[in-house]
Amino acid sequence: MLAMLFLTFFVGCTHRVNIVAPAENMGRPKYEAFAKNSMVTSQGEATSRAALSTIAKGGNIIDAFVTASFTISVERPHSTGIGGGGFLLYFNTVDKKVYAFDFREIAPVLATSDMFLTEDGKTQPLLSQEGVFAVATPGLVAGLYDIHRRFGKLPWKDIIQPAIDLARNGFPLYEQLYIALQDRKHILSVDPEAKSTFLLNDGSVPKMGTLVVQENLAKTLELIALQGKQAFYKGKVADAIVKAVRSKRGILTLKDLRDYRMKERLPVSAAYKGLKIFSMPPPSSGGIHVIQILKMLEPHNLKAMGPQSTDAVHLTANSMQRAFVDRATYLGDPDFNHVPVKELLSSKYLEKLSKEIDTKKALRADTLKPIALPYESSDTTHFSIADKDGNMVASTQTINGWFGSGVIAQGTGIILNNEMDDFAQKVGAQNLFGAVGGNNNLVEPKKRPLSSMSPTIITKDEKPFMALGSPSGTRIITCVAQTILNSVEFDMPLYESVAATRIHQQWQPDLLKIEAPYLSSHVEKALKERGHNVVHEKLGCSIQAIKRENNQWTGVSDPRGEGLALGN
Ligand code: GLY
């Protein structure tokens, strides 16, 4: 395993900022790039290269987005894939508009609000996390296909080719995939296709560096390249998906697949320090809460307090905590429950919340409205792309937990998601990860489960400024907000904004989580004295950010990960 090195970095002469150094043998250049024309930051080296090669062949940013999506599906099969779904934010310089697309999975038509409960009303967390009942109707292929038809330039089949080649030729097994395989081998080893693709004959995980080849997935991608989205939602691939689920008495049907539709949504947006922030609206909670956190902090002069000072961390933690109360209370699929987006983002409301924050004492979870909080798991992926014309995309995609449901549609290489676990099994019920669920996020047929994915685009005077996002469930929201704070409020360079120590507070559990390399001991002591329940914990974010500065792009792929920032 590669050891992580930690160091302390000084910004200016007054404020000390802890940053995490790249893993051994992977210098900062891998994670940071500067370029005049185009830039890609993703969690996969092959993905960043493939997306840039699509642009080099004359493709536009949407072509590059499609290439990146299919390639990352192959390169990070534990995090994302065509058996899952996602979101896209797209800034188009021609009409100066930011588009939001929702290709999130949806609950099958036969789903019911009590499908995960025993007869006497007890929850069964494993049922929504592993196996056929965890599977929601995948949306990724429909999303990519429809978005490409509207905005793409190169032929569909050409831009999928890098993903087909990667699946067929393979890539060396890397650390995060190795860890995910160790974690899920008990499920993968009982599935013949999963076992032969990812494990050794005795069910153990191959050693790092072993070639990972996904031939069946290559064949499925070839079909999709030739026939478009139909190849996934109808015909033999659809039959195999439904057979995998129905043979174990699951509920996904051919009609669910046939009827899947992507949705265009209106992004949530807000003015912030001379910039305009656009992010993903419901069914993601992400955009609303990223904006809420930043707007609650805006009236305070955080810059004068200093990054990672006791006062700045205290206010940030309290703002995060307050935002998560709203998440549990109001958020869900807007097609099923009214989500008061305008009210949650109104200046009056956010000023009120900001004033309620005690500048010296931690908020206590039990003094805030105790409403249950929906859970999401910690995996997923994100990439950002920018091109020479100033267009930007930010896309977060997922099959939810590592290797999703663990169900593979035989002969297709498709790993099916476990996105049903992003619903609440019942109001107030705790799941495997200790979080509890809210009313607006109960299972309903054709409903989209609540997400935290927060692909975000920032513009300045209608020109590109920044594109970013991250994996890691509820932590996505706070990691994205902190990266914006570091870059915009504290004027930190982009690399330091991404690499700096992060905190996370999500109201329940009432903990202030601080990630390595942590804060200075006197700041952590002062936070405890103010009533924060400080714990040290890995947060799992992997920010992929691009910023426009000095007439060029700066790209940063989180040095905590195995990604690549690449420009030309
Ligand atoms: N499944 C993770 C999320 O949607 O937030």
Coordinates of C-alpha atoms and ligand atoms in Angstrom, one line a residue:
M1 CA 0.0 0.0 0.0
L2 CA 1.2 3.5 -0.8
A3 CA 1.9 5.5 2.3
M4 CA 0.6 9.0 2.4
L5 CA 3.0 11.7 3.4
F6 CA 1.7 14.8 5.3
L7 CA 3.2 18.2 5.5
T8 CA 2.4 21.6 6.6
F9 CA 2.1 24.4 4.1
F10 CA 2.3 28.2 4.7
V11 CA 0.1 30.5 2.8
G12 CA 1.3 34.1 3.1
C13 CA 3.1 34.7 6.4
T14 CA 0.3 34.7 8.9
H15 CA -2.0 31.7 8.2
R16 CA -0.8 28.1 8.5
V17 CA -2.8 25.7 6.3
N18 CA -2.4 21.9 6.6
I19 CA -2.3 20.1 3.3
V20 CA -2.0 16.5 2.3
A21 CA 0.9 15.7 0.1
P22 CA 0.6 13.3 -2.9
A23 CA 1.0 9.6 -2.4
E24 CA 4.6 8.4 -2.7
N25 CA 6.0 8.2 -6.2
M26 CA 3.2 10.4 -7.5
G27 CA 4.5 14.0 -7.6
R28 CA 2.3 17.0 -7.5
P29 CA 2.6 17.4 -11.4
K30 CA 0.2 14.4 -11.8
Y31 CA -2.5 16.3 -9.8
E32 CA -2.0 19.8 -11.1
A33 CA -1.9 21.1 -14.7
F34 CA -1.9 24.4 -16.5
A35 CA -3.1 24.8 -20.1
K36 CA -4.2 27.4 -22.6
N37 CA -6.7 25.3 -24.5
S38 CA -8.4 22.4 -22.7
M39 CA -8.3 20.7 -19.3
V40 CA -9.6 17.5 -17.8
T41 CA -9.5 16.4 -14.2
S42 CA -10.8 13.0 -13.3
Q43 CA -10.3 10.1 -10.9
G44 CA -8.7 8.0 -13.7
E45 CA -5.6 8.4 -15.7
A46 CA -6.9 6.6 -18.7
T47 CA -10.1 8.7 -18.5
S48 CA -8.4 12.1 -18.5
R49 CA -6.2 11.0 -21.4
A50 CA -9.2 9.6 -23.4
A51 CA -11.3 12.8 -22.9
L52 CA -8.5 15.0 -24.0
S53 CA -7.9 12.8 -27.1
T54 CA -11.5 13.2 -28.1
I55 CA -11.0 17.0 -28.0
A56 CA -7.7 16.6 -30.0
K57 CA -9.7 14.7 -32.7
G58 CA -12.0 17.7 -33.1
G59 CA -14.6 16.7 -30.6
N60 CA -16.4 19.3 -28.5
I61 CA -16.8 19.4 -24.8
I62 CA -19.9 17.2 -24.8
D63 CA -18.1 14.6 -26.9
A64 CA -15.3 14.7 -24.3
F65 CA -17.9 14.3 -21.5
V66 CA -19.3 11.2 -23.2
T67 CA -15.8 9.7 -23.7
A68 CA -14.9 10.5 -20.1
S69 CA -18.2 8.9 -18.8
F70 CA -17.8 5.6 -20.6
T71 CA -14.1 5.4 -19.9
I72 CA -14.4 6.1 -16.2
S73 CA -17.1 3.4 -16.1
V74 CA -14.5 1.0 -17.2
E75 CA -11.6 2.4 -15.2
R76 CA -13.5 2.7 -11.9
P77 CA -16.0 -0.3 -12.0
H78 CA -16.4 -0.2 -8.2
S79 CA -17.5 3.5 -8.3
T80 CA -19.6 4.0 -11.4
G81 CA -20.7 2.4 -14.6
I82 CA -23.4 2.0 -17.2
G83 CA -25.5 0.1 -14.6
G84 CA -25.8 3.4 -12.6
G85 CA -26.6 7.1 -13.2
G86 CA -25.5 10.6 -12.5
F87 CA -25.8 14.4 -13.1
L88 CA -24.3 16.9 -15.5
L89 CA -23.8 20.6 -15.2
Y90 CA -22.8 22.2 -18.5
F91 CA -21.8 25.8 -19.1
N92 CA -22.3 26.7 -22.8
T93 CA -20.5 29.8 -23.9
V94 CA -22.6 30.4 -26.9
D95 CA -25.9 31.0 -25.1
K96 CA -24.1 31.7 -21.7
K97 CA -26.4 29.2 -20.1
V98 CA -25.8 26.6 -17.5
Y99 CA -27.7 23.4 -18.2
A100 CA -28.5 20.7 -15.6
F101 CA -29.2 17.1 -16.7
D102 CA -30.5 14.4 -14.4
F103 CA -29.9 10.8 -15.4
R104 CA -30.3 9.5 -11.9
E105 CA -31.6 5.9 -11.5
I106 CA -35.3 5.6 -10.6
A107 CA -37.2 3.1 -8.5
P108 CA -38.9 0.3 -10.5
V109 CA -42.6 0.5 -11.0
L110 CA -43.2 -2.4 -8.6
A111 CA -41.3 -0.7 -5.8
T112 CA -43.3 0.0 -2.6
S113 CA -42.6 2.2 0.4
D114 CA -42.4 -0.9 2.7
M115 CA -40.4 -3.1 0.4
F116 CA -37.4 -3.2 2.7
L117 CA -39.4 -3.8 5.9
T118 CA -40.2 -7.0 7.6
E119 CA -43.9 -7.8 8.3
D120 CA -43.6 -6.2 11.7
G121 CA -42.1 -3.1 10.2
K122 CA -38.4 -3.6 11.0
T123 CA -35.8 -2.3 8.5
Q124 CA -33.5 -4.6 6.6
P125 CA -30.5 -2.5 5.6
L126 CA -28.7 -5.2 3.7
L127 CA -31.7 -5.7 1.4
S128 CA -31.2 -2.2 -0.1
Q129 CA -27.4 -2.5 -0.2
E130 CA -26.7 -6.0 -1.7
G131 CA -28.5 -8.1 -4.2
V132 CA -31.4 -7.6 -6.6
F133 CA -33.7 -5.4 -4.5
A134 CA -31.0 -2.8 -4.3
V135 CA -31.2 -2.2 -8.0
A136 CA -32.9 0.9 -9.4
T137 CA -33.4 1.5 -13.2
P138 CA -30.1 2.7 -14.6
G139 CA -30.0 6.1 -16.3
L140 CA -26.4 6.7 -17.4
V141 CA -26.7 5.4 -21.0
A142 CA -29.9 7.3 -21.7
G143 CA -28.4 10.5 -20.3
L144 CA -25.2 10.3 -22.3
Y145 CA -27.0 9.4 -25.5
D146 CA -29.7 12.1 -25.3
I147 CA -27.2 14.8 -24.3
H148 CA -24.9 13.8 -27.1
R149 CA -27.7 13.9 -29.7
R150 CA -28.5 17.5 -28.6
F151 CA -25.0 18.9 -28.2
G152 CA -22.4 16.5 -29.5
K153 CA -20.3 16.9 -32.7
L154 CA -18.3 13.7 -33.4
P155 CA -20.1 10.4 -34.3
W156 CA -21.4 8.6 -31.2
K157 CA -19.5 5.4 -32.0
D158 CA -16.2 7.1 -32.3
I159 CA -16.3 8.7 -28.9
I160 CA -17.0 5.4 -27.1
Q161 CA -14.0 3.7 -28.7
P162 CA -11.5 4.6 -26.0
A163 CA -13.7 2.9 -23.3
I164 CA -14.1 -0.2 -25.5
D165 CA -10.3 -0.4 -25.9
L166 CA -9.7 0.1 -22.2
A167 CA -12.2 -2.7 -21.3
R168 CA -10.7 -5.0 -23.9
N169 CA -7.0 -4.3 -23.3
G170 CA -7.3 -3.8 -19.6
F171 CA -5.3 -1.7 -17.1
P172 CA -3.2 -2.6 -14.1
L173 CA -5.1 -3.2 -10.8
Y174 CA -4.6 0.0 -8.7
E175 CA -4.8 0.6 -5.0
Q176 CA -8.4 1.9 -4.6
L177 CA -9.9 -0.8 -6.8
Y178 CA -7.8 -3.4 -4.9
I179 CA -9.3 -2.1 -1.6
A180 CA -12.8 -2.1 -3.0
L181 CA -12.4 -5.7 -4.2
Q182 CA -11.1 -6.8 -0.8
D183 CA -14.2 -5.2 0.7
R184 CA -16.8 -6.7 -1.6
K185 CA -15.2 -10.0 -2.6
H186 CA -17.7 -11.9 -0.5
I187 CA -20.4 -10.8 -2.9
L188 CA -18.4 -10.8 -6.1
S189 CA -17.1 -14.3 -5.5
V190 CA -20.6 -15.9 -5.7
D191 CA -21.3 -14.4 -9.1
P192 CA -19.6 -16.4 -11.8
E193 CA -19.0 -13.4 -14.1
A194 CA -17.9 -11.0 -11.4
K195 CA -15.5 -13.7 -10.1
S196 CA -13.9 -14.5 -13.4
T197 CA -13.5 -10.8 -14.2
F198 CA -12.2 -9.4 -11.0
L199 CA -11.0 -12.3 -8.7
L200 CA -8.7 -15.4 -8.8
N201 CA -10.1 -18.9 -9.0
D202 CA -10.0 -19.3 -5.2
G203 CA -12.0 -16.1 -4.8
S204 CA -9.1 -14.0 -3.6
V205 CA -8.1 -10.6 -5.0
P206 CA -5.3 -10.6 -7.6
K207 CA -2.2 -8.6 -6.6
M208 CA -1.8 -5.0 -7.4
G209 CA -0.6 -4.4 -11.0
T210 CA -2.5 -7.4 -12.4
L211 CA -4.2 -6.6 -15.7
V212 CA -8.0 -6.0 -15.2
V213 CA -9.7 -7.0 -18.5
Q214 CA -13.5 -6.6 -18.9
E215 CA -14.2 -8.4 -22.3
N216 CA -18.0 -8.7 -21.8
L217 CA -18.3 -5.1 -21.0
A218 CA -16.2 -4.3 -24.1
K219 CA -18.8 -6.2 -26.2
T220 CA -21.7 -4.4 -24.5
L221 CA -20.1 -1.1 -25.2
E222 CA -19.6 -2.1 -28.8
L223 CA -23.3 -2.8 -29.1
I224 CA -24.1 0.6 -27.5
A225 CA -21.6 2.3 -29.9
L226 CA -23.4 0.7 -32.9
Q227 CA -27.0 0.9 -31.8
G228 CA -27.2 3.8 -29.4
K229 CA -29.2 3.7 -26.1
Q230 CA -31.6 1.1 -27.5
A231 CA -28.9 -1.4 -27.2
F232 CA -29.0 -1.0 -23.4
Y233 CA -32.8 -0.5 -22.8
K234 CA -34.1 -3.1 -25.2
G235 CA -32.9 -6.3 -26.7
K236 CA -30.4 -8.8 -25.4
V237 CA -28.7 -6.5 -22.9
A238 CA -32.0 -5.4 -21.4
D239 CA -33.1 -9.1 -21.3
A240 CA -29.9 -10.0 -19.4
I241 CA -30.3 -7.2 -16.9
V242 CA -33.9 -8.2 -16.2
K243 CA -33.1 -11.9 -16.0
A244 CA -30.3 -11.2 -13.5
V245 CA -32.8 -9.4 -11.2
R246 CA -36.0 -11.4 -11.8
S247 CA -34.3 -14.8 -11.5
K248 CA -33.7 -13.9 -7.9
R249 CA -37.3 -12.6 -7.5
G250 CA -36.3 -8.9 -7.8
I251 CA -38.7 -6.3 -9.3
L252 CA -37.0 -4.6 -12.2
T253 CA -38.9 -5.2 -15.5
L254 CA -38.3 -4.7 -19.2
K255 CA -40.9 -1.9 -19.1
D256 CA -38.9 -0.1 -16.4
L257 CA -35.9 -0.1 -18.7
R258 CA -37.9 0.8 -21.8
D259 CA -39.6 3.7 -20.0
Y260 CA -36.5 5.3 -18.5
R261 CA -36.2 9.0 -19.4
M262 CA -33.5 11.5 -18.5
K263 CA -34.6 14.9 -17.3
E264 CA -33.4 18.4 -17.9
R265 CA -33.6 20.5 -14.7
L266 CA -33.2 24.1 -13.8
P267 CA -29.9 24.4 -11.9
V268 CA -30.0 26.1 -8.5
S269 CA -28.0 29.3 -8.5
A270 CA -26.9 32.2 -6.3
A271 CA -24.7 35.3 -6.4
Y272 CA -21.6 34.9 -4.2
K273 CA -18.8 37.4 -3.8
G274 CA -19.1 38.8 -7.3
L275 CA -19.5 35.3 -8.8
K276 CA -22.5 33.2 -9.8
I277 CA -22.7 29.7 -8.5
F278 CA -24.7 27.0 -10.4
S279 CA -25.2 23.6 -9.0
M280 CA -27.4 20.5 -9.1
P281 CA -31.0 20.9 -8.0
P282 CA -33.2 18.2 -6.5
P283 CA -33.3 15.2 -6.6
S284 CA -29.8 16.2 -5.5
S285 CA -29.6 17.9 -2.1
G286 CA -26.0 18.9 -3.1
G287 CA -26.5 22.2 -4.9
I288 CA -28.9 23.7 -2.4
H289 CA -26.7 22.9 0.6
V290 CA -23.4 24.0 -1.0
I291 CA -25.0 27.4 -1.7
Q292 CA -26.6 27.5 1.8
I293 CA -23.3 26.9 3.5
L294 CA -21.5 29.6 1.5
K295 CA -24.3 32.1 1.9
M296 CA -24.5 31.6 5.7
L297 CA -20.7 32.3 5.8
E298 CA -20.7 35.2 3.5
P299 CA -21.6 37.9 6.0
H300 CA -18.7 36.8 8.3
N301 CA -15.3 38.1 7.4
L302 CA -13.7 34.6 7.3
K303 CA -10.7 35.9 5.4
A304 CA -9.7 38.1 8.4
M305 CA -10.0 35.1 10.7
G306 CA -7.7 33.1 8.5
P307 CA -8.2 29.7 6.8
Q308 CA -8.4 26.8 9.4
S309 CA -8.4 29.2 12.3
T310 CA -10.6 28.3 15.2
D311 CA -13.2 31.0 14.3
A312 CA -13.4 30.1 10.6
V313 CA -13.6 26.4 11.3
H314 CA -16.2 26.9 14.0
L315 CA -18.5 29.0 11.7
T316 CA -18.0 26.7 8.8
A317 CA -19.0 23.6 10.9
N318 CA -22.0 25.4 12.3
S319 CA -23.2 26.4 8.8
M320 CA -22.8 22.8 7.6
Q321 CA -24.7 21.5 10.5
R322 CA -27.6 23.9 9.9
A323 CA -27.7 23.1 6.2
F324 CA -28.1 19.4 7.0
V325 CA -31.1 20.0 9.2
D326 CA -32.9 21.4 6.1
R327 CA -31.7 18.4 4.0
A328 CA -33.4 16.0 6.3
T329 CA -36.5 18.1 6.5
Y330 CA -37.2 19.2 3.0
L331 CA -35.3 17.3 0.4
G332 CA -36.5 14.5 -2.0
D333 CA -37.4 14.0 -5.6
P334 CA -39.2 17.2 -6.7
D335 CA -41.4 15.2 -9.1
F336 CA -43.0 13.5 -6.0
N337 CA -42.6 16.0 -3.1
H338 CA -42.7 19.7 -3.1
V339 CA -39.1 20.9 -2.4
P340 CA -39.2 24.6 -1.4
V341 CA -36.0 25.5 -3.4
K342 CA -36.7 29.2 -3.7
E343 CA -37.4 29.5 0.0
L344 CA -34.4 27.5 1.0
L345 CA -32.1 29.8 -1.1
S346 CA -33.8 33.1 -0.4
S347 CA -31.5 35.8 0.9
K348 CA -33.9 36.6 3.8
Y349 CA -34.0 33.0 5.0
L350 CA -30.2 32.5 4.7
E351 CA -29.6 35.8 6.5
K352 CA -31.8 34.5 9.3
L353 CA -29.9 31.2 9.5
S354 CA -26.6 33.0 9.4
K355 CA -27.6 35.3 12.4
E356 CA -28.7 32.2 14.4
I357 CA -25.2 30.9 14.4
D358 CA -23.5 31.5 17.7
T359 CA -20.0 32.8 16.9
K360 CA -18.5 31.3 20.0
K361 CA -20.5 28.1 20.8
A362 CA -21.1 24.9 18.8
L363 CA -24.7 24.3 17.8
R364 CA -26.0 21.2 19.6
A365 CA -27.8 18.7 17.4
D366 CA -30.5 18.1 20.0
T367 CA -31.4 21.8 20.0
L368 CA -32.0 21.8 16.3
K369 CA -35.2 20.3 14.9
P370 CA -34.6 16.5 15.3
I371 CA -35.7 15.2 11.9
A372 CA -34.2 12.1 10.4
L373 CA -31.4 12.3 7.8
P374 CA -31.2 10.1 4.6
Y375 CA -28.1 8.2 4.0
E376 CA -25.8 7.8 1.0
S377 CA -22.8 5.6 0.8
S378 CA -19.3 6.9 0.2
D379 CA -18.4 6.0 -3.4
T380 CA -19.2 7.6 -6.7
T381 CA -16.9 9.5 -9.2
H382 CA -16.5 13.0 -10.5
F383 CA -14.8 14.7 -13.5
S384 CA -14.5 18.2 -14.8
I385 CA -13.6 19.4 -18.3
A386 CA -13.0 22.8 -19.9
D387 CA -12.2 23.7 -23.5
K388 CA -10.6 26.4 -25.5
D389 CA -13.8 28.3 -26.0
G390 CA -14.6 28.5 -22.3
N391 CA -17.2 25.8 -22.1
M392 CA -17.1 23.8 -18.9
V393 CA -18.7 20.5 -17.7
A394 CA -18.9 19.1 -14.2
S395 CA -20.3 15.6 -13.9
T396 CA -20.8 13.3 -11.0
Q397 CA -21.8 9.6 -11.7
T398 CA -22.3 6.6 -9.5
I399 CA -23.5 3.0 -9.0
N400 CA -23.7 4.0 -5.2
G401 CA -21.7 1.6 -3.0
W402 CA -18.5 -0.2 -4.1
F403 CA -19.6 -2.5 -6.9
G404 CA -23.2 -1.4 -6.4
S405 CA -25.6 -4.3 -5.7
G406 CA -22.9 -6.8 -6.6
V407 CA -25.4 -8.1 -9.2
I408 CA -23.9 -8.5 -12.7
A409 CA -26.1 -9.1 -15.8
Q410 CA -24.5 -12.3 -17.1
G411 CA -22.7 -11.9 -20.4
T412 CA -22.8 -8.1 -20.3
G413 CA -20.2 -7.0 -17.8
I414 CA -22.7 -4.6 -16.4
I415 CA -22.5 -4.2 -12.6
L416 CA -26.0 -3.1 -11.4
N417 CA -26.3 -0.2 -8.9
N418 CA -27.6 -0.3 -5.3
E419 CA -29.1 3.2 -5.6
M420 CA -32.3 2.0 -3.8
D421 CA -30.3 2.4 -0.6
D422 CA -30.3 6.2 -1.2
F423 CA -34.0 6.1 -0.3
A424 CA -35.1 6.0 3.4
Q425 CA -36.3 2.5 4.3
K426 CA -38.8 4.1 6.7
V427 CA -39.0 7.4 8.5
G428 CA -36.7 7.6 11.5
A429 CA -35.0 4.3 10.8
Q430 CA -31.3 4.0 11.1
N431 CA -29.4 2.2 8.4
L432 CA -26.2 0.3 8.4
F433 CA -24.2 3.5 8.4
G434 CA -26.0 5.1 11.4
A435 CA -28.0 7.7 9.5
V436 CA -31.8 7.8 9.6
G437 CA -34.4 8.6 6.9
G438 CA -36.8 11.4 6.2
N439 CA -40.4 11.4 4.9
N440 CA -39.8 13.0 1.5
N441 CA -37.3 10.3 0.6
L442 CA -39.4 7.2 1.1
V443 CA -39.5 4.6 -1.7
E444 CA -42.2 5.2 -4.4
P445 CA -42.5 3.7 -7.9
K446 CA -40.5 5.7 -10.5
K447 CA -39.2 8.1 -7.8
R448 CA -35.5 9.2 -7.8
P449 CA -33.6 8.6 -4.6
L450 CA -32.2 11.6 -2.9
S451 CA -28.6 12.3 -3.8
S452 CA -25.8 14.5 -2.4
M453 CA -23.9 14.7 -5.7
S454 CA -23.0 18.3 -6.3
P455 CA -21.5 19.0 -9.7
T456 CA -20.9 22.8 -9.6
I457 CA -20.1 25.5 -12.1
I458 CA -19.1 29.0 -11.2
T459 CA -19.1 32.0 -13.6
K460 CA -17.9 35.5 -13.3
D461 CA -19.6 38.1 -15.5
E462 CA -21.0 35.3 -17.6
K463 CA -17.5 34.0 -18.3
P464 CA -16.1 30.7 -17.0
F465 CA -14.6 30.8 -13.5
M466 CA -14.6 27.3 -12.0
A467 CA -16.0 23.7 -12.4
L468 CA -15.8 21.2 -9.6
G469 CA -17.3 18.2 -7.8
S470 CA -16.4 15.1 -5.8
P471 CA -17.5 11.6 -4.8
S472 CA -18.3 10.6 -1.2
G473 CA -21.9 10.7 -0.3
T474 CA -23.0 13.5 2.1
R475 CA -19.3 14.6 2.4
I476 CA -19.5 15.8 -1.3
I477 CA -21.5 18.8 -0.1
T478 CA -19.1 20.0 2.5
C479 CA -16.0 19.2 0.5
V480 CA -17.3 21.2 -2.5
A481 CA -18.3 24.1 -0.3
Q482 CA -14.8 24.1 1.4
T483 CA -13.0 24.1 -1.9
I484 CA -14.9 27.1 -3.0
L485 CA -14.3 28.8 0.3
N486 CA -10.6 28.2 0.1
S487 CA -10.3 29.4 -3.4
V488 CA -12.7 32.4 -3.3
E489 CA -12.9 33.6 0.3
F490 CA -9.3 32.8 1.3
D491 CA -7.7 33.4 -2.1
M492 CA -5.7 30.2 -1.9
P493 CA -4.2 28.7 -5.0
L494 CA -6.3 25.9 -6.5
Y495 CA -4.0 23.1 -5.5
E496 CA -3.9 24.2 -1.9
S497 CA -7.7 24.8 -2.0
V498 CA -8.2 21.2 -2.9
A499 CA -5.4 19.7 -0.8
A500 CA -6.0 21.5 2.5
T501 CA -7.4 19.7 5.5
R502 CA -11.1 19.3 5.4
I503 CA -13.8 19.1 8.0
H504 CA -17.3 17.7 7.9
Q505 CA -20.4 18.2 10.1
Q506 CA -23.7 16.8 9.0
W507 CA -25.9 17.5 12.1
Q508 CA -26.5 13.8 12.8
P509 CA -24.3 12.2 14.1
D510 CA -23.4 15.4 16.0
L511 CA -19.6 15.1 15.2
L512 CA -17.1 17.5 13.8
K513 CA -15.1 15.2 11.6
I514 CA -11.6 16.4 10.7
E515 CA -9.5 14.6 8.1
A516 CA -5.7 14.0 8.1
P517 CA -3.5 15.9 8.3
Y518 CA -5.9 17.5 10.8
L519 CA -5.9 21.0 12.2
S520 CA -3.2 22.4 14.5
S521 CA -3.6 21.0 18.0
H522 CA -4.4 24.4 19.5
V523 CA -7.3 24.9 17.0
E524 CA -8.7 21.5 17.7
K525 CA -8.4 22.1 21.5
A526 CA -10.2 25.5 21.1
L527 CA -13.0 23.8 19.0
K528 CA -13.5 21.2 21.7
E529 CA -13.8 24.0 24.3
R530 CA -16.6 25.6 22.1
G531 CA -18.5 22.4 22.3
H532 CA -17.6 20.6 19.1
N533 CA -17.4 16.9 19.3
V534 CA -14.1 16.6 17.3
V535 CA -13.2 13.2 15.8
H536 CA -10.5 12.3 13.3
E537 CA -11.9 10.5 10.2
K538 CA -11.2 9.9 6.6
L539 CA -13.8 11.7 4.5
G540 CA -13.3 10.0 1.1
C541 CA -13.7 13.1 -1.1
S542 CA -11.7 13.4 -4.3
I543 CA -12.3 16.9 -5.6
Q544 CA -11.7 17.3 -9.4
A545 CA -11.5 21.1 -10.1
I546 CA -10.8 23.4 -12.9
K547 CA -10.3 27.2 -12.6
R548 CA -9.9 30.0 -15.1
E549 CA -7.0 32.3 -14.1
N550 CA -4.5 34.5 -16.0
N551 CA -6.1 33.6 -19.3
Q552 CA -5.5 29.8 -18.9
W553 CA -6.9 26.8 -17.1
T554 CA -5.6 25.4 -13.9
G555 CA -6.7 21.8 -13.2
V556 CA -6.4 20.0 -10.0
S557 CA -7.2 16.3 -9.3
D558 CA -7.3 15.7 -5.6
P559 CA -3.9 14.5 -4.4
R560 CA -5.6 12.1 -2.0
G561 CA -6.6 10.0 -5.0
E562 CA -5.3 8.3 -8.1
G563 CA -6.6 10.7 -10.7
L564 CA -4.9 12.9 -13.2
A565 CA -5.1 16.6 -14.2
L566 CA -4.3 16.9 -17.9
G567 CA -4.4 19.9 -20.3
N568 CA -3.2 20.9 -23.7
Ligands
GLY1 N1 -25.2 7.6 -4.2 C1 -24.6 8.8 -3.8 C2 -25.3 10.0 -4.1 O1 -26.1 10.0 -5.0 O2 -25.2 11.0 -3.4

